[in-house]
Each structure stands twice: as structure tokens, then as C-alpha cells.
Amino acid sequence: MNKLLNIAQVKLAVIGKFLLISVFMASIVACVPSQQTGTSYSRDEARVVQNVKLGTIIDATPVMIEGTKSGIGGVLGGVVGGLAGSTIDDGATADIAAVIVGAAGAAAGAKAESALTKAQGMEYTIK
């Protein structure tokens, strides 16, 4: 009976660590700056008319609308990475591996979310 109790306690401790690591990774990923250039726009800037005037279109430039950064990709990547890292070894090494692989998973998940949700748009210059 004590062995079953110890296994349950270990499982709860592992789940707690993964939740803590996931929250930590999500907070780190949220601090990553956007990669906007002269031809990229945030989702908040897209579909917003800057100034309304009648005229003729003199230039149309393709632009990239950056993807979402909801944090879901980072959290999922951190959880999957943490789980994968914890299976590398037993003991203290597993904890260290879980943190390192979890951090890498969070970064990869955030990048994947942004890349999968970006969209092509057009910027018009009107005279």
C-alpha cells in the first residue's frame, strides 16, 4: 500500500513540475519581440484603414501579416518538451533535461504557432 501511495505522490510531484515549467515557458515566450519589417504588419494593424480619401491606386505591395501569439503554441511545446525531457533519465538529470527540453519546446511551439497563422496581404498607395 505504501508503494502505491509513493507512486501517486511522485506522479503528483511530476505533474506539478510540468505545470510550473509550462507557466514559466509561456511567460518567457510572451516576451519575444515581433519580427515586423517594412512589409509586415501586426494583426491589429491589418484591415484598418489609416486615412480615407478618394484617389487612384499608384502602387500595390504584397505584405505579410504576422501570425498570432496567443501563447498556446508555447505552452503546448513546453509541455511536450518537458514530458519528452523527463523520460531521458531518472533522478536529478530528468529534472534538468525536462527544463532544458521544455524551454526548447516552448520556443519551437511559439515559432510554429506564429508561422502557421501568418497571412499574405496587400498594401495600397493611393494618389
Backbone atoms as SQL, in Angstrom:
CREATE TABLE atoms (id INTEGER PRIMARY KEY, chain TEXT, resi INTEGER, resn TEXT, atom TEXT, x REAL, y REAL, z REAL);
INSERT INTO atoms VALUES
  (1, 'A', 1, 'MET', 'N', 0.824, -1.201, 0.000),
  (2, 'A', 1, 'MET', 'CA', 0.000, 0.000, 0.000),
  (3, 'A', 1, 'MET', 'C', 0.867, 1.265, 0.000),
  (4, 'A', 2, 'ASN', 'N', 1.937, 1.235, 0.803),
  (5, 'A', 2, 'ASN', 'CA', 2.824, 2.398, 0.841),
  (6, 'A', 2, 'ASN', 'C', 3.473, 2.645, -0.514),
  (7, 'A', 3, 'LYS', 'N', 3.775, 1.560, -1.236),
  (8, 'A', 3, 'LYS', 'CA', 4.384, 1.704, -2.555),
  (9, 'A', 3, 'LYS', 'C', 3.439, 2.410, -3.524),
  (10, 'A', 4, 'LEU', 'N', 2.145, 2.062, -3.476),
  (11, 'A', 4, 'LEU', 'CA', 1.157, 2.730, -4.327),
  (12, 'A', 4, 'LEU', 'C', 1.012, 4.195, -3.956),
  (13, 'A', 5, 'LEU', 'N', 1.055, 4.483, -2.662),
  (14, 'A', 5, 'LEU', 'CA', 0.954, 5.864, -2.198),
  (15, 'A', 5, 'LEU', 'C', 2.156, 6.668, -2.679),
  (16, 'A', 6, 'ASN', 'N', 3.348, 6.078, -2.597),
  (17, 'A', 6, 'ASN', 'CA', 4.551, 6.766, -3.058),
  (18, 'A', 6, 'ASN', 'C', 4.497, 7.029, -4.562),
  (19, 'A', 7, 'ILE', 'N', 3.990, 6.086, -5.335),
  (20, 'A', 7, 'ILE', 'CA', 3.865, 6.276, -6.783),
  (21, 'A', 7, 'ILE', 'C', 2.902, 7.419, -7.086),
  (22, 'A', 8, 'ALA', 'N', 1.797, 7.481, -6.366),
  (23, 'A', 8, 'ALA', 'CA', 0.829, 8.567, -6.566),
  (24, 'A', 8, 'ALA', 'C', 1.444, 9.910, -6.204),
  (25, 'A', 9, 'GLN', 'N', 2.230, 9.953, -5.123),
  (26, 'A', 9, 'GLN', 'CA', 2.882, 11.201, -4.727),
  (27, 'A', 9, 'GLN', 'C', 3.898, 11.646, -5.774),
  (28, 'A', 10, 'VAL', 'N', 4.639, 10.696, -6.313),
  (29, 'A', 10, 'VAL', 'CA', 5.623, 11.018, -7.346),
  (30, 'A', 10, 'VAL', 'C', 4.922, 11.548, -8.592),
  (31, 'A', 11, 'LYS', 'N', 3.823, 10.920, -8.988),
  (32, 'A', 11, 'LYS', 'CA', 3.072, 11.386, -10.163),
  (33, 'A', 11, 'LYS', 'C', 2.548, 12.800, -9.945),
  (34, 'A', 12, 'LEU', 'N', 2.032, 13.087, -8.750),
  (35, 'A', 12, 'LEU', 'CA', 1.552, 14.442, -8.453),
  (36, 'A', 12, 'LEU', 'C', 2.696, 15.441, -8.497),
  (37, 'A', 13, 'ALA', 'N', 3.854, 15.059, -7.972),
  (38, 'A', 13, 'ALA', 'CA', 5.009, 15.952, -7.996),
  (39, 'A', 13, 'ALA', 'C', 5.449, 16.231, -9.428),
  (40, 'A', 14, 'VAL', 'N', 5.445, 15.214, -10.272),
  (41, 'A', 14, 'VAL', 'CA', 5.844, 15.383, -11.671),
  (42, 'A', 14, 'VAL', 'C', 4.857, 16.286, -12.402),
  (43, 'A', 15, 'ILE', 'N', 3.571, 16.069, -12.190),
  (44, 'A', 15, 'ILE', 'CA', 2.550, 16.910, -12.826),
  (45, 'A', 15, 'ILE', 'C', 2.704, 18.357, -12.367),
  (46, 'A', 16, 'GLY', 'N', 2.959, 18.553, -11.085),
  (47, 'A', 16, 'GLY', 'CA', 3.170, 19.903, -10.561),
  (48, 'A', 16, 'GLY', 'C', 4.364, 20.578, -11.206),
  (49, 'A', 17, 'LYS', 'N', 5.455, 19.822, -11.381),
  (50, 'A', 17, 'LYS', 'CA', 6.644, 20.385, -12.031),
  (51, 'A', 17, 'LYS', 'C', 6.337, 20.796, -13.467),
  (52, 'A', 18, 'PHE', 'N', 5.607, 19.943, -14.185),
  (53, 'A', 18, 'PHE', 'CA', 5.294, 20.265, -15.572),
  (54, 'A', 18, 'PHE', 'C', 4.392, 21.483, -15.677),
  (55, 'A', 19, 'LEU', 'N', 3.448, 21.614, -14.777),
  (56, 'A', 19, 'LEU', 'CA', 2.596, 22.804, -14.796),
  (57, 'A', 19, 'LEU', 'C', 3.413, 24.051, -14.509),
  (58, 'A', 20, 'LEU', 'N', 4.308, 23.970, -13.538),
  (59, 'A', 20, 'LEU', 'CA', 5.161, 25.106, -13.208),
  (60, 'A', 20, 'LEU', 'C', 6.070, 25.459, -14.382),
  (61, 'A', 21, 'ILE', 'N', 6.671, 24.452, -14.990),
  (62, 'A', 21, 'ILE', 'CA', 7.538, 24.679, -16.149),
  (63, 'A', 21, 'ILE', 'C', 6.741, 25.277, -17.306),
  (64, 'A', 22, 'SER', 'N', 5.526, 24.798, -17.519),
  (65, 'A', 22, 'SER', 'CA', 4.693, 25.301, -18.618),
  (66, 'A', 22, 'SER', 'C', 4.360, 26.772, -18.439),
  (67, 'A', 23, 'VAL', 'N', 4.003, 27.153, -17.231),
  (68, 'A', 23, 'VAL', 'CA', 3.695, 28.564, -16.960),
  (69, 'A', 23, 'VAL', 'C', 4.947, 29.411, -17.143),
  (70, 'A', 24, 'PHE', 'N', 6.077, 28.914, -16.669),
  (71, 'A', 24, 'PHE', 'CA', 7.339, 29.631, -16.820),
  (72, 'A', 24, 'PHE', 'C', 7.686, 29.813, -18.297),
  (73, 'A', 25, 'MET', 'N', 7.552, 28.750, -19.084),
  (74, 'A', 25, 'MET', 'CA', 7.870, 28.824, -20.508),
  (75, 'A', 25, 'MET', 'C', 6.923, 29.771, -21.241),
  (76, 'A', 26, 'ALA', 'N', 5.660, 29.748, -20.884),
  (77, 'A', 26, 'ALA', 'CA', 4.699, 30.644, -21.533),
  (78, 'A', 26, 'ALA', 'C', 5.045, 32.098, -21.248),
  (79, 'A', 27, 'SER', 'N', 5.497, 32.390, -20.030),
  (80, 'A', 27, 'SER', 'CA', 5.849, 33.772, -19.703),
  (81, 'A', 27, 'SER', 'C', 7.102, 34.208, -20.451),
  (82, 'A', 28, 'ILE', 'N', 8.038, 33.290, -20.669),
  (83, 'A', 28, 'ILE', 'CA', 9.238, 33.628, -21.440),
  (84, 'A', 28, 'ILE', 'C', 8.884, 33.870, -22.903),
  (85, 'A', 29, 'VAL', 'N', 8.066, 33.005, -23.467),
  (86, 'A', 29, 'VAL', 'CA', 7.685, 33.118, -24.876),
  (87, 'A', 29, 'VAL', 'C', 6.911, 34.408, -25.119),
  (88, 'A', 30, 'ALA', 'N', 6.132, 34.846, -24.155),
  (89, 'A', 30, 'ALA', 'CA', 5.347, 36.070, -24.319),
  (90, 'A', 30, 'ALA', 'C', 6.233, 37.304, -24.447),
  (91, 'A', 31, 'CYS', 'N', 7.478, 37.210, -24.018),
  (92, 'A', 31, 'CYS', 'CA', 8.396, 38.347, -24.072),
  (93, 'A', 31, 'CYS', 'C', 9.158, 38.451, -25.390),
  (94, 'A', 32, 'VAL', 'N', 8.974, 37.505, -26.288),
  (95, 'A', 32, 'VAL', 'CA', 9.689, 37.516, -27.565),
  (96, 'A', 32, 'VAL', 'C', 9.152, 38.655, -28.427),
  (97, 'A', 33, 'PRO', 'N', 10.032, 39.544, -28.918),
  (98, 'A', 33, 'PRO', 'CA', 9.551, 40.662, -29.745),
  (99, 'A', 33, 'PRO', 'C', 9.086, 40.184, -31.112),
  (100, 'A', 34, 'SER', 'N', 8.219, 40.969, -31.726),
  (101, 'A', 34, 'SER', 'CA', 7.732, 40.609, -33.060),
  (102, 'A', 34, 'SER', 'C', 8.814, 40.899, -34.091),
  (103, 'A', 35, 'GLN', 'N', 8.710, 40.266, -35.233),
  (104, 'A', 35, 'GLN', 'CA', 9.697, 40.395, -36.302),
  (105, 'A', 35, 'GLN', 'C', 9.137, 41.256, -37.431),
  (106, 'A', 36, 'GLN', 'N', 8.602, 42.429, -37.115),
  (107, 'A', 36, 'GLN', 'CA', 7.997, 43.271, -38.142),
  (108, 'A', 36, 'GLN', 'C', 9.070, 43.987, -38.949),
  (109, 'A', 37, 'THR', 'N', 8.841, 44.042, -40.256),
  (110, 'A', 37, 'THR', 'CA', 9.707, 44.802, -41.149),
  (111, 'A', 37, 'THR', 'C', 8.835, 45.837, -41.845),
  (112, 'A', 38, 'GLY', 'N', 9.367, 46.502, -42.862),
  (113, 'A', 38, 'GLY', 'CA', 8.584, 47.489, -43.592),
  (114, 'A', 38, 'GLY', 'C', 7.436, 46.883, -44.380),
  (115, 'A', 39, 'THR', 'N', 7.499, 45.590, -44.615),
  (116, 'A', 39, 'THR', 'CA', 6.432, 44.935, -45.376),
  (117, 'A', 39, 'THR', 'C', 5.688, 43.905, -44.537),
  (118, 'A', 40, 'SER', 'N', 5.718, 44.067, -43.225),
  (119, 'A', 40, 'SER', 'CA', 4.938, 43.166, -42.371),
  (120, 'A', 40, 'SER', 'C', 4.150, 43.992, -41.367),
  (121, 'A', 41, 'TYR', 'N', 2.989, 43.500, -41.021),
  (122, 'A', 41, 'TYR', 'CA', 2.084, 44.213, -40.130),
  (123, 'A', 41, 'TYR', 'C', 1.573, 43.269, -39.055),
  (124, 'A', 42, 'SER', 'N', 1.271, 43.829, -37.889),
  (125, 'A', 42, 'SER', 'CA', 0.652, 43.017, -36.844),
  (126, 'A', 42, 'SER', 'C', -0.807, 42.792, -37.212),
  (127, 'A', 43, 'ARG', 'N', -1.426, 41.836, -36.563),
  (128, 'A', 43, 'ARG', 'CA', -2.843, 41.569, -36.832),
  (129, 'A', 43, 'ARG', 'C', -3.709, 42.762, -36.426),
  (130, 'A', 44, 'ASP', 'N', -3.273, 43.550, -35.459),
  (131, 'A', 44, 'ASP', 'CA', -4.039, 44.728, -35.036),
  (132, 'A', 44, 'ASP', 'C', -4.012, 45.832, -36.093),
  (133, 'A', 45, 'GLU', 'N', -2.914, 45.917, -36.853),
  (134, 'A', 45, 'GLU', 'CA', -2.800, 46.946, -37.884),
  (135, 'A', 45, 'GLU', 'C', -3.496, 46.548, -39.182),
  (136, 'A', 46, 'ALA', 'N', -3.641, 45.275, -39.423),
  (137, 'A', 46, 'ALA', 'CA', -4.254, 44.797, -40.667),
  (138, 'A', 46, 'ALA', 'C', -5.747, 45.095, -40.659),
  (139, 'A', 47, 'ARG', 'N', -6.277, 45.299, -41.837),
  (140, 'A', 47, 'ARG', 'CA', -7.705, 45.563, -42.049),
  (141, 'A', 47, 'ARG', 'C', -8.169, 46.865, -41.396),
  (142, 'A', 48, 'VAL', 'N', -7.239, 47.776, -41.144),
  (143, 'A', 48, 'VAL', 'CA', -7.582, 49.072, -40.570),
  (144, 'A', 48, 'VAL', 'C', -7.211, 50.137, -41.596),
  (145, 'A', 49, 'VAL', 'N', -8.186, 50.908, -42.027),
  (146, 'A', 49, 'VAL', 'CA', -7.924, 51.989, -42.973),
  (147, 'A', 49, 'VAL', 'C', -7.266, 53.123, -42.201),
  (148, 'A', 50, 'GLN', 'N', -6.106, 53.561, -42.665),
  (149, 'A', 50, 'GLN', 'CA', -5.364, 54.598, -41.965),
  (150, 'A', 50, 'GLN', 'C', -5.942, 55.990, -42.231),
  (151, 'A', 51, 'ASN', 'N', -6.365, 56.236, -43.468),
  (152, 'A', 51, 'ASN', 'CA', -6.889, 57.548, -43.830),
  (153, 'A', 51, 'ASN', 'C', -7.792, 57.347, -45.053),
  (154, 'A', 52, 'VAL', 'N', -8.979, 57.941, -45.045),
  (155, 'A', 52, 'VAL', 'CA', -9.924, 57.740, -46.145),
  (156, 'A', 52, 'VAL', 'C', -9.924, 58.969, -47.044),
  (157, 'A', 53, 'LYS', 'N', -9.519, 58.777, -48.322),
  (158, 'A', 53, 'LYS', 'CA', -9.546, 59.829, -49.340),
  (159, 'A', 53, 'LYS', 'C', -9.801, 59.164, -50.682),
  (160, 'A', 54, 'LEU', 'N', -10.430, 59.884, -51.599),
  (161, 'A', 54, 'LEU', 'CA', -10.626, 59.374, -52.956),
  (162, 'A', 54, 'LEU', 'C', -9.329, 59.537, -53.731),
  (163, 'A', 55, 'GLY', 'N', -9.034, 58.589, -54.614),
  (164, 'A', 55, 'GLY', 'CA', -7.817, 58.685, -55.397),
  (165, 'A', 55, 'GLY', 'C', -7.643, 57.500, -56.313),
  (166, 'A', 56, 'THR', 'N', -6.459, 57.403, -56.873),
  (167, 'A', 56, 'THR', 'CA', -6.108, 56.327, -57.791),
  (168, 'A', 56, 'THR', 'C', -4.990, 55.499, -57.167),
  (169, 'A', 57, 'ILE', 'N', -5.115, 54.193, -57.294),
  (170, 'A', 57, 'ILE', 'CA', -4.068, 53.317, -56.766),
  (171, 'A', 57, 'ILE', 'C', -2.836, 53.462, -57.653),
  (172, 'A', 58, 'ILE', 'N', -1.715, 53.869, -57.055),
  (173, 'A', 58, 'ILE', 'CA', -0.476, 54.005, -57.828),
  (174, 'A', 58, 'ILE', 'C', 0.529, 52.905, -57.495),
  (175, 'A', 59, 'ASP', 'N', 0.293, 52.190, -56.412),
  (176, 'A', 59, 'ASP', 'CA', 1.205, 51.106, -56.057),
  (177, 'A', 59, 'ASP', 'C', 0.472, 50.087, -55.194),
  (178, 'A', 60, 'ALA', 'N', 0.745, 48.840, -55.460),
  (179, 'A', 60, 'ALA', 'CA', 0.207, 47.750, -54.644),
  (180, 'A', 60, 'ALA', 'C', 1.376, 46.846, -54.268),
  (181, 'A', 61, 'THR', 'N', 1.611, 46.714, -52.987),
  (182, 'A', 61, 'THR', 'CA', 2.746, 45.937, -52.497),
  (183, 'A', 61, 'THR', 'C', 2.262, 44.761, -51.660),
  (184, 'A', 62, 'PRO', 'N', 2.736, 43.558, -51.974),
  (185, 'A', 62, 'PRO', 'CA', 2.392, 42.426, -51.109),
  (186, 'A', 62, 'PRO', 'C', 3.069, 42.588, -49.748),
  (187, 'A', 63, 'VAL', 'N', 2.343, 42.313, -48.701),
  (188, 'A', 63, 'VAL', 'CA', 2.880, 42.394, -47.343),
  (189, 'A', 63, 'VAL', 'C', 2.535, 41.108, -46.596),
  (190, 'A', 64, 'MET', 'N', 3.228, 40.888, -45.506),
  (191, 'A', 64, 'MET', 'CA', 2.977, 39.730, -44.668),
  (192, 'A', 64, 'MET', 'C', 2.335, 40.211, -43.370),
  (193, 'A', 65, 'ILE', 'N', 1.228, 39.580, -43.003),
  (194, 'A', 65, 'ILE', 'CA', 0.551, 39.884, -41.743),
  (195, 'A', 65, 'ILE', 'C', 1.018, 38.833, -40.747),
  (196, 'A', 66, 'GLU', 'N', 1.641, 39.298, -39.672),
  (197, 'A', 66, 'GLU', 'CA', 2.246, 38.354, -38.728),
  (198, 'A', 66, 'GLU', 'C', 1.206, 37.438, -38.099),
  (199, 'A', 67, 'GLY', 'N', 1.651, 36.286, -37.683),
  (200, 'A', 67, 'GLY', 'CA', 0.770, 35.290, -37.080),
  (201, 'A', 67, 'GLY', 'C', 0.398, 35.625, -35.648),
  (202, 'A', 68, 'THR', 'N', -0.499, 34.839, -35.109),
  (203, 'A', 68, 'THR', 'CA', -0.954, 35.060, -33.738),
  (204, 'A', 68, 'THR', 'C', 0.119, 34.648, -32.744),
  (205, 'A', 69, 'LYS', 'N', 0.033, 35.242, -31.567),
  (206, 'A', 69, 'LYS', 'CA', 0.940, 34.915, -30.465),
  (207, 'A', 69, 'LYS', 'C', 0.110, 34.760, -29.203),
  (208, 'A', 70, 'SER', 'N', -0.782, 33.786, -29.232),
  (209, 'A', 70, 'SER', 'CA', -1.686, 33.585, -28.098),
  (210, 'A', 70, 'SER', 'C', -1.005, 32.903, -26.927),
  (211, 'A', 71, 'GLY', 'N', 0.141, 32.282, -27.157),
  (212, 'A', 71, 'GLY', 'CA', 0.828, 31.547, -26.103),
  (213, 'A', 71, 'GLY', 'C', 0.498, 30.068, -26.087),
  (214, 'A', 72, 'ILE', 'N', -0.533, 29.678, -26.822),
  (215, 'A', 72, 'ILE', 'CA', -0.935, 28.268, -26.830),
  (216, 'A', 72, 'ILE', 'C', 0.176, 27.399, -27.420),
  (217, 'A', 73, 'GLY', 'N', 0.786, 27.852, -28.509),
  (218, 'A', 73, 'GLY', 'CA', 1.873, 27.081, -29.116),
  (219, 'A', 73, 'GLY', 'C', 3.045, 26.913, -28.173),
  (220, 'A', 74, 'GLY', 'N', 3.391, 27.981, -27.456),
  (221, 'A', 74, 'GLY', 'CA', 4.493, 27.911, -26.497),
  (222, 'A', 74, 'GLY', 'C', 4.207, 26.983, -25.336),
  (223, 'A', 75, 'VAL', 'N', 2.992, 27.064, -24.817),
  (224, 'A', 75, 'VAL', 'CA', 2.618, 26.198, -23.693),
  (225, 'A', 75, 'VAL', 'C', 2.613, 24.735, -24.128),
  (226, 'A', 76, 'LEU', 'N', 1.983, 24.455, -25.271),
  (227, 'A', 76, 'LEU', 'CA', 1.954, 23.068, -25.755),
  (228, 'A', 76, 'LEU', 'C', 3.362, 22.551, -26.042),
  (229, 'A', 77, 'GLY', 'N', 4.179, 23.377, -26.673),
  (230, 'A', 77, 'GLY', 'CA', 5.559, 22.973, -26.944),
  (231, 'A', 77, 'GLY', 'C', 6.341, 22.736, -25.669),
  (232, 'A', 78, 'GLY', 'N', 6.130, 23.586, -24.655),
  (233, 'A', 78, 'GLY', 'CA', 6.805, 23.417, -23.373),
  (234, 'A', 78, 'GLY', 'C', 6.391, 22.149, -22.661),
  (235, 'A', 79, 'VAL', 'N', 5.103, 21.855, -22.689),
  (236, 'A', 79, 'VAL', 'CA', 4.604, 20.637, -22.034),
  (237, 'A', 79, 'VAL', 'C', 5.149, 19.397, -22.736),
  (238, 'A', 80, 'VAL', 'N', 5.049, 19.378, -24.062),
  (239, 'A', 80, 'VAL', 'CA', 5.551, 18.217, -24.808),
  (240, 'A', 80, 'VAL', 'C', 7.060, 18.071, -24.612),
  (241, 'A', 81, 'GLY', 'N', 7.784, 19.181, -24.688),
  (242, 'A', 81, 'GLY', 'CA', 9.231, 19.129, -24.476),
  (243, 'A', 81, 'GLY', 'C', 9.589, 18.695, -23.068),
  (244, 'A', 82, 'GLY', 'N', 8.867, 19.194, -22.076),
  (245, 'A', 82, 'GLY', 'CA', 9.117, 18.794, -20.692),
  (246, 'A', 82, 'GLY', 'C', 8.859, 17.320, -20.470),
  (247, 'A', 83, 'LEU', 'N', 7.772, 16.825, -21.041),
  (248, 'A', 83, 'LEU', 'CA', 7.475, 15.391, -20.923),
  (249, 'A', 83, 'LEU', 'C', 8.552, 14.559, -21.610),
  (250, 'A', 84, 'ALA', 'N', 8.957, 14.990, -22.793),
  (251, 'A', 84, 'ALA', 'CA', 9.992, 14.252, -23.516),
  (252, 'A', 84, 'ALA', 'C', 11.319, 14.304, -22.764),
  (253, 'A', 85, 'GLY', 'N', 11.662, 15.458, -22.226),
  (254, 'A', 85, 'GLY', 'CA', 12.921, 15.591, -21.494),
  (255, 'A', 85, 'GLY', 'C', 12.961, 14.779, -20.221),
  (256, 'A', 86, 'SER', 'N', 11.826, 14.630, -19.571),
  (257, 'A', 86, 'SER', 'CA', 11.800, 13.889, -18.307),
  (258, 'A', 86, 'SER', 'C', 11.981, 12.391, -18.507),
  (259, 'A', 87, 'THR', 'N', 11.785, 11.916, -19.722),
  (260, 'A', 87, 'THR', 'CA', 11.946, 10.481, -19.980),
  (261, 'A', 87, 'THR', 'C', 13.384, 10.114, -20.321),
  (262, 'A', 88, 'ILE', 'N', 14.269, 11.104, -20.398),
  (263, 'A', 88, 'ILE', 'CA', 15.659, 10.843, -20.765),
  (264, 'A', 88, 'ILE', 'C', 16.367, 10.010, -19.700),
  (265, 'A', 89, 'ASP', 'N', 16.137, 10.318, -18.422),
  (266, 'A', 89, 'ASP', 'CA', 16.843, 9.639, -17.341),
  (267, 'A', 89, 'ASP', 'C', 15.993, 9.728, -16.086),
  (268, 'A', 90, 'ASP', 'N', 16.411, 9.047, -15.038),
  (269, 'A', 90, 'ASP', 'CA', 15.731, 9.140, -13.749),
  (270, 'A', 90, 'ASP', 'C', 16.516, 10.075, -12.836),
  (271, 'A', 91, 'GLY', 'N', 15.843, 10.626, -11.845),
  (272, 'A', 91, 'GLY', 'CA', 16.520, 11.444, -10.852),
  (273, 'A', 91, 'GLY', 'C', 16.683, 12.887, -11.269),
  (274, 'A', 92, 'ALA', 'N', 17.767, 13.491, -10.767),
  (275, 'A', 92, 'ALA', 'CA', 18.012, 14.918, -10.994),
  (276, 'A', 92, 'ALA', 'C', 18.256, 15.220, -12.464),
  (277, 'A', 93, 'THR', 'N', 18.856, 14.293, -13.180),
  (278, 'A', 93, 'THR', 'CA', 19.115, 14.505, -14.603),
  (279, 'A', 93, 'THR', 'C', 17.816, 14.669, -15.380),
  (280, 'A', 94, 'ALA', 'N', 16.795, 13.922, -14.991),
  (281, 'A', 94, 'ALA', 'CA', 15.496, 14.023, -15.668),
  (282, 'A', 94, 'ALA', 'C', 14.889, 15.400, -15.462),
  (283, 'A', 95, 'ASP', 'N', 15.040, 15.965, -14.257),
  (284, 'A', 95, 'ASP', 'CA', 14.505, 17.306, -13.992),
  (285, 'A', 95, 'ASP', 'C', 15.206, 18.356, -14.846),
  (286, 'A', 96, 'ILE', 'N', 16.527, 18.260, -14.917),
  (287, 'A', 96, 'ILE', 'CA', 17.299, 19.221, -15.716),
  (288, 'A', 96, 'ILE', 'C', 16.940, 19.078, -17.195),
  (289, 'A', 97, 'ALA', 'N', 16.862, 17.839, -17.660),
  (290, 'A', 97, 'ALA', 'CA', 16.504, 17.598, -19.061),
  (291, 'A', 97, 'ALA', 'C', 15.100, 18.101, -19.354),
  (292, 'A', 98, 'ALA', 'N', 14.177, 17.916, -18.404),
  (293, 'A', 98, 'ALA', 'CA', 12.801, 18.381, -18.605),
  (294, 'A', 98, 'ALA', 'C', 12.765, 19.892, -18.772),
  (295, 'A', 99, 'VAL', 'N', 13.552, 20.610, -17.975),
  (296, 'A', 99, 'VAL', 'CA', 13.573, 22.076, -18.065),
  (297, 'A', 99, 'VAL', 'C', 14.191, 22.523, -19.389),
  (298, 'A', 100, 'ILE', 'N', 15.325, 21.929, -19.747),
  (299, 'A', 100, 'ILE', 'CA', 16.019, 22.350, -20.973),
  (300, 'A', 100, 'ILE', 'C', 15.195, 22.014, -22.219),
  (301, 'A', 101, 'VAL', 'N', 14.727, 20.783, -22.303),
  (302, 'A', 101, 'VAL', 'CA', 13.942, 20.381, -23.476),
  (303, 'A', 101, 'VAL', 'C', 12.586, 21.083, -23.469),
  (304, 'A', 102, 'GLY', 'N', 12.044, 21.344, -22.283),
  (305, 'A', 102, 'GLY', 'CA', 10.789, 22.091, -22.185),
  (306, 'A', 102, 'GLY', 'C', 10.941, 23.507, -22.710),
  (307, 'A', 103, 'ALA', 'N', 12.071, 24.155, -22.377),
  (308, 'A', 103, 'ALA', 'CA', 12.325, 25.514, -22.871),
  (309, 'A', 103, 'ALA', 'C', 12.454, 25.523, -24.394),
  (310, 'A', 104, 'ALA', 'N', 13.185, 24.543, -24.917),
  (311, 'A', 104, 'ALA', 'CA', 13.329, 24.452, -26.374),
  (312, 'A', 104, 'ALA', 'C', 11.977, 24.175, -27.032),
  (313, 'A', 105, 'GLY', 'N', 11.174, 23.324, -26.417),
  (314, 'A', 105, 'GLY', 'CA', 9.848, 23.020, -26.950),
  (315, 'A', 105, 'GLY', 'C', 8.936, 24.231, -26.934),
  (316, 'A', 106, 'ALA', 'N', 9.038, 25.042, -25.871),
  (317, 'A', 106, 'ALA', 'CA', 8.215, 26.253, -25.784),
  (318, 'A', 106, 'ALA', 'C', 8.583, 27.239, -26.885),
  (319, 'A', 107, 'ALA', 'N', 9.884, 27.418, -27.102),
  (320, 'A', 107, 'ALA', 'CA', 10.324, 28.330, -28.161),
  (321, 'A', 107, 'ALA', 'C', 9.882, 27.825, -29.535),
  (322, 'A', 108, 'ALA', 'N', 10.049, 26.527, -29.760),
  (323, 'A', 108, 'ALA', 'CA', 9.648, 25.950, -31.047),
  (324, 'A', 108, 'ALA', 'C', 8.137, 26.030, -31.237),
  (325, 'A', 109, 'GLY', 'N', 7.372, 25.795, -30.180),
  (326, 'A', 109, 'GLY', 'CA', 5.913, 25.869, -30.268),
  (327, 'A', 109, 'GLY', 'C', 5.428, 27.273, -30.580),
  (328, 'A', 110, 'ALA', 'N', 6.062, 28.276, -29.962),
  (329, 'A', 110, 'ALA', 'CA', 5.680, 29.666, -30.227),
  (330, 'A', 110, 'ALA', 'C', 5.989, 30.052, -31.673),
  (331, 'A', 111, 'LYS', 'N', 7.171, 29.644, -32.155),
  (332, 'A', 111, 'LYS', 'CA', 7.535, 29.931, -33.549),
  (333, 'A', 111, 'LYS', 'C', 6.581, 29.230, -34.512),
  (334, 'A', 112, 'ALA', 'N', 6.239, 27.984, -34.202),
  (335, 'A', 112, 'ALA', 'CA', 5.332, 27.231, -35.073),
  (336, 'A', 112, 'ALA', 'C', 3.959, 27.887, -35.122),
  (337, 'A', 113, 'GLU', 'N', 3.446, 28.336, -33.968),
  (338, 'A', 113, 'GLU', 'CA', 2.137, 28.999, -33.947),
  (339, 'A', 113, 'GLU', 'C', 2.156, 30.250, -34.812),
  (340, 'A', 114, 'SER', 'N', 3.206, 31.053, -34.659),
  (341, 'A', 114, 'SER', 'CA', 3.305, 32.285, -35.438),
  (342, 'A', 114, 'SER', 'C', 3.424, 31.988, -36.935),
  (343, 'A', 115, 'ALA', 'N', 4.236, 30.993, -37.289),
  (344, 'A', 115, 'ALA', 'CA', 4.430, 30.659, -38.706),
  (345, 'A', 115, 'ALA', 'C', 3.167, 30.084, -39.336),
  (346, 'A', 116, 'LEU', 'N', 2.437, 29.279, -38.588),
  (347, 'A', 116, 'LEU', 'CA', 1.241, 28.639, -39.141),
  (348, 'A', 116, 'LEU', 'C', 0.059, 29.598, -39.286),
  (349, 'A', 117, 'THR', 'N', 0.084, 30.715, -38.559),
  (350, 'A', 117, 'THR', 'CA', -1.064, 31.626, -38.597),
  (351, 'A', 117, 'THR', 'C', -0.776, 32.934, -39.334),
  (352, 'A', 118, 'LYS', 'N', 0.425, 33.093, -39.917),
  (353, 'A', 118, 'LYS', 'CA', 0.682, 34.322, -40.677),
  (354, 'A', 118, 'LYS', 'C', -0.066, 34.269, -42.002),
  (355, 'A', 119, 'ALA', 'N', -0.316, 35.453, -42.579),
  (356, 'A', 119, 'ALA', 'CA', -1.124, 35.522, -43.801),
  (357, 'A', 119, 'ALA', 'C', -0.554, 36.569, -44.755),
  (358, 'A', 120, 'GLN', 'N', -0.832, 36.383, -46.018),
  (359, 'A', 120, 'GLN', 'CA', -0.432, 37.334, -47.055),
  (360, 'A', 120, 'GLN', 'C', -1.484, 38.443, -47.146),
  (361, 'A', 121, 'GLY', 'N', -1.038, 39.683, -47.353),
  (362, 'A', 121, 'GLY', 'CA', -1.952, 40.809, -47.505),
  (363, 'A', 121, 'GLY', 'C', -1.429, 41.766, -48.572),
  (364, 'A', 122, 'MET', 'N', -2.125, 42.872, -48.781),
  (365, 'A', 122, 'MET', 'CA', -1.707, 43.885, -49.761),
  (366, 'A', 122, 'MET', 'C', -1.725, 45.259, -49.100),
  (367, 'A', 123, 'GLU', 'N', -0.738, 46.068, -49.453),
  (368, 'A', 123, 'GLU', 'CA', -0.678, 47.460, -49.018),
  (369, 'A', 123, 'GLU', 'C', -0.825, 48.318, -50.275),
  (370, 'A', 124, 'TYR', 'N', -1.787, 49.224, -50.251),
  (371, 'A', 124, 'TYR', 'CA', -2.059, 50.061, -51.423),
  (372, 'A', 124, 'TYR', 'C', -1.614, 51.491, -51.156),
  (373, 'A', 125, 'THR', 'N', -0.932, 52.096, -52.141),
  (374, 'A', 125, 'THR', 'CA', -0.590, 53.513, -52.097),
  (375, 'A', 125, 'THR', 'C', -1.525, 54.214, -53.072),
  (376, 'A', 126, 'ILE', 'N', -2.228, 55.227, -52.582),
  (377, 'A', 126, 'ILE', 'CA', -3.252, 55.898, -53.390),
  (378, 'A', 126, 'ILE', 'C', -2.881, 57.365, -53.559),
  (379, 'A', 127, 'LYS', 'N', -3.004, 57.866, -54.809),
  (380, 'A', 127, 'LYS', 'CA', -2.692, 59.266, -55.106),
  (381, 'A', 127, 'LYS', 'C', -3.970, 60.013, -55.429);
